Amino acid sequence: MNERIIDLNEIAPKEFWGDHDSHLETIKKYYPKLKIVARGSTLKAFGEKEILDEFEVRFQRLMQHFTRYNRIDQNVIDRVIQSNSQDEQRMPDQDKILVHGIGGKIIKAMTPNQQLLVDTVYKNDMVFAVGPAGTGKTYTGVALAVKALKEKQVKRIILTRPAVEAGENLGFLPGDMKEKLDPYMQPLYDALRDMLPPSSLEDYILKGIIQIAPLAFMRGRTLDNAFVILDEAQNTTHSQMKMFLTRMGKSAKFMITGDPGQVDLPRRTISGLKEALLVLKDIEGIGIIYLDDKDIVRHRLVKKVIDAYKMIENQD
């Protein structure tokens, strides 16, 4: 009897097999002549070679669908197994979709400047995304990183930001180092949770495929084959920014995001982001995108709040 062994690789078995293995049972019904056994992330199928060949092709397509959309259901299984086409039907504007988040949520650029940011990242290995709060800088960056990881353009995602903001000192906060740092990293976790199933995200973090760490932890490293995002870059100093930018290794993408209007550094300390924008603006291969109030995609009141504060700041 012929045997095929298929590993789900980085797909979360619980979500893929379905509640009480409902998805697996549906698949089995289409192949009554095969003996199909699933254990954890491994599937074994036994039977005639011709049937196994067809089964493997269609099962691989189911895995590809799950990797792209983060979900499968009864209708998807029926369509993929019954269809003669090798390719899933493309959705409108499929090329503009970055990733499909939890529950099939479509994540893509929401404004012309966000789309310009996406296009610039595709064309350059280092990109600065600058703009006020709510313009989707970090969220878009994380989506691009997840897309690159899923498409095997990179082997790792590394997300970092300065650990000390608004004058707070980690040494005076309760808990161990992870407990002290997690609140600073929360926006990065939030974005990832929108785009990856919980078990997959946890597995990626445990394996070091996704790393979330304060900027100080980047010192001395060479970051190869990675999509690296420095968030809240306006709170870096000259030496911190220089240290980070020189960590860039082979086959790496670097994205630096920040809001020059929200610098929390001590007075008379030059923002590493502001300096870098001046020093690096004419270097080929480095892209700089400025987002503005028109790109705010949070609650409509966010734009009004920013406008109100601008009026006060302009009077000073």
PDB file of N, CA, C and O in Angstrom, residues 235-290:
ATOM      1  N   ASN A 235      11.625  58.662  19.083  1.00  0.00           N
ATOM      2  CA  ASN A 235      12.190  58.624  20.432  1.00  0.00           C
ATOM      3  C   ASN A 235      13.557  57.948  20.483  1.00  0.00           C
ATOM      4  O   ASN A 235      14.011  57.544  21.561  1.00  0.00           O
ATOM      5  N   THR A 236      14.203  57.833  19.330  1.00  0.00           N
ATOM      6  CA  THR A 236      15.580  57.345  19.316  1.00  0.00           C
ATOM      7  C   THR A 236      16.536  58.535  19.372  1.00  0.00           C
ATOM      8  O   THR A 236      16.226  59.624  18.894  1.00  0.00           O
ATOM      9  N   THR A 237      17.703  58.309  19.910  1.00  0.00           N
ATOM     10  CA  THR A 237      18.765  59.312  19.892  1.00  0.00           C
ATOM     11  C   THR A 237      19.610  59.114  18.635  1.00  0.00           C
ATOM     12  O   THR A 237      19.407  58.146  17.884  1.00  0.00           O
ATOM     13  N   HIS A 238      20.553  60.000  18.419  1.00  0.00           N
ATOM     14  CA  HIS A 238      21.475  59.876  17.287  1.00  0.00           C
ATOM     15  C   HIS A 238      22.161  58.520  17.295  1.00  0.00           C
ATOM     16  O   HIS A 238      22.187  57.809  16.279  1.00  0.00           O
ATOM     17  N   SER A 239      22.732  58.137  18.430  1.00  0.00           N
ATOM     18  CA  SER A 239      23.497  56.884  18.491  1.00  0.00           C
ATOM     19  C   SER A 239      22.595  55.665  18.332  1.00  0.00           C
ATOM     20  O   SER A 239      22.995  54.663  17.720  1.00  0.00           O
ATOM     21  N   GLN A 240      21.377  55.728  18.885  1.00  0.00           N
ATOM     22  CA  GLN A 240      20.454  54.599  18.753  1.00  0.00           C
ATOM     23  C   GLN A 240      20.034  54.398  17.299  1.00  0.00           C
ATOM     24  O   GLN A 240      19.998  53.264  16.805  1.00  0.00           O
ATOM     25  N   MET A 241      19.709  55.480  16.606  1.00  0.00           N
ATOM     26  CA  MET A 241      19.297  55.360  15.211  1.00  0.00           C
ATOM     27  C   MET A 241      20.439  54.831  14.351  1.00  0.00           C
ATOM     28  O   MET A 241      20.243  53.938  13.518  1.00  0.00           O
ATOM     29  N   LYS A 242      21.639  55.364  14.555  1.00  0.00           N
ATOM     30  CA  LYS A 242      22.788  54.903  13.782  1.00  0.00           C
ATOM     31  C   LYS A 242      23.051  53.421  14.053  1.00  0.00           C
ATOM     32  O   LYS A 242      23.328  52.642  13.133  1.00  0.00           O
ATOM     33  N   MET A 243      22.964  53.036  15.323  1.00  0.00           N
ATOM     34  CA  MET A 243      23.158  51.631  15.683  1.00  0.00           C
ATOM     35  C   MET A 243      22.141  50.745  14.965  1.00  0.00           C
ATOM     36  O   MET A 243      22.484  49.716  14.381  1.00  0.00           O
ATOM     37  N   PHE A 244      20.870  51.160  14.975  1.00  0.00           N
ATOM     38  CA  PHE A 244      19.829  50.343  14.356  1.00  0.00           C
ATOM     39  C   PHE A 244      20.030  50.212  12.850  1.00  0.00           C
ATOM     40  O   PHE A 244      20.002  49.107  12.295  1.00  0.00           O
ATOM     41  N   LEU A 245      20.243  51.323  12.176  1.00  0.00           N
ATOM     42  CA  LEU A 245      20.357  51.306  10.717  1.00  0.00           C
ATOM     43  C   LEU A 245      21.539  50.462  10.245  1.00  0.00           C
ATOM     44  O   LEU A 245      21.491  49.875   9.159  1.00  0.00           O
ATOM     45  N   THR A 246      22.573  50.393  11.057  1.00  0.00           N
ATOM     46  CA  THR A 246      23.756  49.627  10.659  1.00  0.00           C
ATOM     47  C   THR A 246      23.657  48.152  11.037  1.00  0.00           C
ATOM     48  O   THR A 246      24.617  47.397  10.844  1.00  0.00           O
ATOM     49  N   ARG A 247      22.492  47.717  11.547  1.00  0.00           N
ATOM     50  CA  ARG A 247      22.261  46.294  11.817  1.00  0.00           C
ATOM     51  C   ARG A 247      21.827  45.558  10.543  1.00  0.00           C
ATOM     52  O   ARG A 247      21.734  44.342  10.530  1.00  0.00           O
ATOM     53  N   MET A 248      21.556  46.279   9.470  1.00  0.00           N
ATOM     54  CA  MET A 248      20.951  45.713   8.269  1.00  0.00           C
ATOM     55  C   MET A 248      21.872  44.685   7.618  1.00  0.00           C
ATOM     56  O   MET A 248      23.016  44.972   7.287  1.00  0.00           O
ATOM     57  N   GLY A 249      21.337  43.470   7.446  1.00  0.00           N
ATOM     58  CA  GLY A 249      22.103  42.403   6.830  1.00  0.00           C
ATOM     59  C   GLY A 249      21.608  42.073   5.437  1.00  0.00           C
ATOM     60  O   GLY A 249      20.789  42.795   4.850  1.00  0.00           O
ATOM     61  N   LYS A 250      22.061  40.960   4.908  1.00  0.00           N
ATOM     62  CA  LYS A 250      21.681  40.546   3.563  1.00  0.00           C
ATOM     63  C   LYS A 250      20.209  40.164   3.501  1.00  0.00           C
ATOM     64  O   LYS A 250      19.647  39.625   4.446  1.00  0.00           O
ATOM     65  N   SER A 251      19.579  40.450   2.367  1.00  0.00           N
ATOM     66  CA  SER A 251      18.176  40.085   2.112  1.00  0.00           C
ATOM     67  C   SER A 251      17.251  40.584   3.218  1.00  0.00           C
ATOM     68  O   SER A 251      16.335  39.883   3.642  1.00  0.00           O
ATOM     69  N   ALA A 252      17.508  41.783   3.697  1.00  0.00           N
ATOM     70  CA  ALA A 252      16.690  42.362   4.769  1.00  0.00           C
ATOM     71  C   ALA A 252      15.887  43.548   4.247  1.00  0.00           C
ATOM     72  O   ALA A 252      16.303  44.237   3.315  1.00  0.00           O
ATOM     73  N   LYS A 253      14.726  43.741   4.854  1.00  0.00           N
ATOM     74  CA  LYS A 253      13.902  44.925   4.627  1.00  0.00           C
ATOM     75  C   LYS A 253      13.825  45.679   5.943  1.00  0.00           C
ATOM     76  O   LYS A 253      13.483  45.101   6.983  1.00  0.00           O
ATOM     77  N   PHE A 254      14.125  46.969   5.917  1.00  0.00           N
ATOM     78  CA  PHE A 254      14.038  47.797   7.112  1.00  0.00           C
ATOM     79  C   PHE A 254      12.943  48.847   6.905  1.00  0.00           C
ATOM     80  O   PHE A 254      12.916  49.516   5.870  1.00  0.00           O
ATOM     81  N   MET A 255      12.070  48.972   7.898  1.00  0.00           N
ATOM     82  CA  MET A 255      11.049  50.008   7.865  1.00  0.00           C
ATOM     83  C   MET A 255      11.097  50.766   9.183  1.00  0.00           C
ATOM     84  O   MET A 255      11.105  50.161  10.259  1.00  0.00           O
ATOM     85  N   ILE A 256      11.164  52.082   9.086  1.00  0.00           N
ATOM     86  CA  ILE A 256      11.277  52.930  10.268  1.00  0.00           C
ATOM     87  C   ILE A 256      10.051  53.834  10.317  1.00  0.00           C
ATOM     88  O   ILE A 256       9.780  54.565   9.362  1.00  0.00           O
ATOM     89  N   THR A 257       9.291  53.765  11.395  1.00  0.00           N
ATOM     90  CA  THR A 257       8.082  54.566  11.502  1.00  0.00           C
ATOM     91  C   THR A 257       8.183  55.512  12.690  1.00  0.00           C
ATOM     92  O   THR A 257       8.823  55.201  13.701  1.00  0.00           O
ATOM     93  N   GLY A 258       7.546  56.665  12.571  1.00  0.00           N
ATOM     94  CA  GLY A 258       7.568  57.601  13.686  1.00  0.00           C
ATOM     95  C   GLY A 258       6.778  58.860  13.414  1.00  0.00           C
ATOM     96  O   GLY A 258       6.388  59.139  12.277  1.00  0.00           O
ATOM     97  N   ASP A 259       6.550  59.610  14.464  1.00  0.00           N
ATOM     98  CA  ASP A 259       5.822  60.873  14.411  1.00  0.00           C
ATOM     99  C   ASP A 259       6.701  61.956  15.035  1.00  0.00           C
ATOM    100  O   ASP A 259       6.831  62.032  16.260  1.00  0.00           O
ATOM    101  N   PRO A 260       7.342  62.777  14.209  1.00  0.00           N
ATOM    102  CA  PRO A 260       8.223  63.822  14.740  1.00  0.00           C
ATOM    103  C   PRO A 260       7.523  64.789  15.682  1.00  0.00           C
ATOM    104  O   PRO A 260       8.178  65.508  16.448  1.00  0.00           O
ATOM    105  N   GLY A 261       6.205  64.816  15.661  1.00  0.00           N
ATOM    106  CA  GLY A 261       5.452  65.700  16.548  1.00  0.00           C
ATOM    107  C   GLY A 261       5.224  65.137  17.931  1.00  0.00           C
ATOM    108  O   GLY A 261       4.620  65.803  18.784  1.00  0.00           O
ATOM    109  N   GLN A 262       5.683  63.914  18.186  1.00  0.00           N
ATOM    110  CA  GLN A 262       5.471  63.287  19.500  1.00  0.00           C
ATOM    111  C   GLN A 262       6.797  62.786  20.083  1.00  0.00           C
ATOM    112  O   GLN A 262       6.926  61.638  20.493  1.00  0.00           O
ATOM    113  N   VAL A 263       7.766  63.654  20.123  1.00  0.00           N
ATOM    114  CA  VAL A 263       9.077  63.288  20.666  1.00  0.00           C
ATOM    115  C   VAL A 263       9.045  63.371  22.186  1.00  0.00           C
ATOM    116  O   VAL A 263       8.669  64.397  22.758  1.00  0.00           O
ATOM    117  N   ASP A 264       9.438  62.276  22.859  1.00  0.00           N
ATOM    118  CA  ASP A 264       9.427  62.218  24.321  1.00  0.00           C
ATOM    119  C   ASP A 264      10.833  62.252  24.906  1.00  0.00           C
ATOM    120  O   ASP A 264      11.026  61.941  26.078  1.00  0.00           O
ATOM    121  N   LEU A 265      11.812  62.588  24.101  1.00  0.00           N
ATOM    122  CA  LEU A 265      13.192  62.640  24.574  1.00  0.00           C
ATOM    123  C   LEU A 265      13.406  63.857  25.481  1.00  0.00           C
ATOM    124  O   LEU A 265      12.648  64.832  25.410  1.00  0.00           O
ATOM    125  N   PRO A 266      14.439  63.803  26.323  1.00  0.00           N
ATOM    126  CA  PRO A 266      14.746  64.987  27.156  1.00  0.00           C
ATOM    127  C   PRO A 266      15.042  66.202  26.283  1.00  0.00           C
ATOM    128  O   PRO A 266      15.455  66.074  25.131  1.00  0.00           O
ATOM    129  N   ARG A 267      14.823  67.365  26.830  1.00  0.00           N
ATOM    130  CA  ARG A 267      15.083  68.607  26.099  1.00  0.00           C
ATOM    131  C   ARG A 267      16.537  68.686  25.653  1.00  0.00           C
ATOM    132  O   ARG A 267      17.432  68.198  26.329  1.00  0.00           O
ATOM    133  N   ARG A 268      16.718  69.294  24.503  1.00  0.00           N
ATOM    134  CA  ARG A 268      18.030  69.478  23.890  1.00  0.00           C
ATOM    135  C   ARG A 268      18.649  68.165  23.382  1.00  0.00           C
ATOM    136  O   ARG A 268      19.808  68.120  23.020  1.00  0.00           O
ATOM    137  N   THR A 269      17.832  67.080  23.390  1.00  0.00           N
ATOM    138  CA  THR A 269      18.292  65.826  22.786  1.00  0.00           C
ATOM    139  C   THR A 269      17.712  65.733  21.377  1.00  0.00           C
ATOM    140  O   THR A 269      16.493  65.799  21.199  1.00  0.00           O
ATOM    141  N   ILE A 270      18.560  65.604  20.392  1.00  0.00           N
ATOM    142  CA  ILE A 270      18.107  65.568  19.003  1.00  0.00           C
ATOM    143  C   ILE A 270      17.466  64.220  18.696  1.00  0.00           C
ATOM    144  O   ILE A 270      18.014  63.162  19.024  1.00  0.00           O
ATOM    145  N   SER A 271      16.297  64.251  18.079  1.00  0.00           N
ATOM    146  CA  SER A 271      15.615  63.020  17.680  1.00  0.00           C
ATOM    147  C   SER A 271      16.401  62.328  16.564  1.00  0.00           C
ATOM    148  O   SER A 271      16.711  62.933  15.537  1.00  0.00           O
ATOM    149  N   GLY A 272      16.686  61.044  16.754  1.00  0.00           N
ATOM    150  CA  GLY A 272      17.390  60.280  15.732  1.00  0.00           C
ATOM    151  C   GLY A 272      16.604  60.186  14.437  1.00  0.00           C
ATOM    152  O   GLY A 272      17.192  60.112  13.351  1.00  0.00           O
ATOM    153  N   LEU A 273      15.268  60.218  14.541  1.00  0.00           N
ATOM    154  CA  LEU A 273      14.441  60.168  13.333  1.00  0.00           C
ATOM    155  C   LEU A 273      14.566  61.450  12.531  1.00  0.00           C
ATOM    156  O   LEU A 273      14.786  61.419  11.315  1.00  0.00           O
ATOM    157  N   LYS A 274      14.430  62.592  13.212  1.00  0.00           N
ATOM    158  CA  LYS A 274      14.528  63.871  12.507  1.00  0.00           C
ATOM    159  C   LYS A 274      15.876  64.019  11.826  1.00  0.00           C
ATOM    160  O   LYS A 274      15.974  64.479  10.680  1.00  0.00           O
ATOM    161  N   GLU A 275      16.922  63.609  12.526  1.00  0.00           N
ATOM    162  CA  GLU A 275      18.266  63.708  11.962  1.00  0.00           C
ATOM    163  C   GLU A 275      18.417  62.787  10.748  1.00  0.00           C
ATOM    164  O   GLU A 275      18.967  63.185   9.713  1.00  0.00           O
ATOM    165  N   ALA A 276      17.926  61.557  10.872  1.00  0.00           N
ATOM    166  CA  ALA A 276      18.066  60.587   9.789  1.00  0.00           C
ATOM    167  C   ALA A 276      17.340  61.039   8.526  1.00  0.00           C
ATOM    168  O   ALA A 276      17.830  60.829   7.411  1.00  0.00           O
ATOM    169  N   LEU A 277      16.191  61.671   8.690  1.00  0.00           N
ATOM    170  CA  LEU A 277      15.435  62.147   7.531  1.00  0.00           C
ATOM    171  C   LEU A 277      16.221  63.185   6.741  1.00  0.00           C
ATOM    172  O   LEU A 277      16.101  63.270   5.505  1.00  0.00           O
ATOM    173  N   LEU A 278      17.027  63.978   7.443  1.00  0.00           N
ATOM    174  CA  LEU A 278      17.861  64.977   6.769  1.00  0.00           C
ATOM    175  C   LEU A 278      19.111  64.348   6.158  1.00  0.00           C
ATOM    176  O   LEU A 278      19.486  64.623   5.015  1.00  0.00           O
ATOM    177  N   VAL A 279      19.750  63.462   6.916  1.00  0.00           N
ATOM    178  CA  VAL A 279      21.025  62.892   6.498  1.00  0.00           C
ATOM    179  C   VAL A 279      20.863  61.912   5.328  1.00  0.00           C
ATOM    180  O   VAL A 279      21.721  61.838   4.442  1.00  0.00           O
ATOM    181  N   LEU A 280      19.742  61.174   5.315  1.00  0.00           N
ATOM    182  CA  LEU A 280      19.599  60.060   4.369  1.00  0.00           C
ATOM    183  C   LEU A 280      18.670  60.356   3.196  1.00  0.00           C
ATOM    184  O   LEU A 280      18.453  59.479   2.353  1.00  0.00           O
ATOM    185  N   LYS A 281      18.146  61.574   3.108  1.00  0.00           N
ATOM    186  CA  LYS A 281      17.087  61.863   2.139  1.00  0.00           C
ATOM    187  C   LYS A 281      17.508  61.701   0.676  1.00  0.00           C
ATOM    188  O   LYS A 281      16.671  61.458  -0.193  1.00  0.00           O
ATOM    189  N   ASP A 282      18.789  61.797   0.374  1.00  0.00           N
ATOM    190  CA  ASP A 282      19.235  61.730  -1.018  1.00  0.00           C
ATOM    191  C   ASP A 282      19.917  60.409  -1.376  1.00  0.00           C
ATOM    192  O   ASP A 282      20.488  60.277  -2.458  1.00  0.00           O
ATOM    193  N   ILE A 283      19.850  59.415  -0.481  1.00  0.00           N
ATOM    194  CA  ILE A 283      20.519  58.146  -0.741  1.00  0.00           C
ATOM    195  C   ILE A 283      19.604  57.232  -1.548  1.00  0.00           C
ATOM    196  O   ILE A 283      18.457  56.965  -1.151  1.00  0.00           O
ATOM    197  N   GLU A 284      20.108  56.754  -2.686  1.00  0.00           N
ATOM    198  CA  GLU A 284      19.328  55.850  -3.528  1.00  0.00           C
ATOM    199  C   GLU A 284      19.099  54.531  -2.798  1.00  0.00           C
ATOM    200  O   GLU A 284      20.000  53.986  -2.167  1.00  0.00           O
ATOM    201  N   GLY A 285      17.875  54.021  -2.884  1.00  0.00           N
ATOM    202  CA  GLY A 285      17.529  52.773  -2.212  1.00  0.00           C
ATOM    203  C   GLY A 285      16.832  52.983  -0.885  1.00  0.00           C
ATOM    204  O   GLY A 285      16.340  52.026  -0.275  1.00  0.00           O
ATOM    205  N   ILE A 286      16.802  54.239  -0.429  1.00  0.00           N
ATOM    206  CA  ILE A 286      16.086  54.577   0.805  1.00  0.00           C
ATOM    207  C   ILE A 286      14.867  55.409   0.430  1.00  0.00           C
ATOM    208  O   ILE A 286      14.987  56.449  -0.226  1.00  0.00           O
ATOM    209  N   GLY A 287      13.695  54.941   0.822  1.00  0.00           N
ATOM    210  CA  GLY A 287      12.458  55.662   0.534  1.00  0.00           C
ATOM    211  C   GLY A 287      11.942  56.379   1.763  1.00  0.00           C
ATOM    212  O   GLY A 287      12.069  55.876   2.884  1.00  0.00           O
ATOM    213  N   ILE A 288      11.374  57.556   1.549  1.00  0.00           N
ATOM    214  CA  ILE A 288      10.784  58.322   2.656  1.00  0.00           C
ATOM    215  C   ILE A 288       9.373  58.723   2.256  1.00  0.00           C
ATOM    216  O   ILE A 288       9.162  59.366   1.221  1.00  0.00           O
ATOM    217  N   ILE A 289       8.399  58.306   3.053  1.00  0.00           N
ATOM    218  CA  ILE A 289       7.000  58.607   2.780  1.00  0.00           C
ATOM    219  C   ILE A 289       6.423  59.404   3.948  1.00  0.00           C
ATOM    220  O   ILE A 289       6.564  59.006   5.110  1.00  0.00           O
ATOM    221  N   TYR A 290       5.775  60.504   3.625  1.00  0.00           N
ATOM    222  CA  TYR A 290       5.131  61.336   4.637  1.00  0.00           C
ATOM    223  C   TYR A 290       3.618  61.145   4.563  1.00  0.00           C
ATOM    224  O   TYR A 290       3.009  61.367   3.515  1.00  0.00           O
TER     225      TYR A 290
END
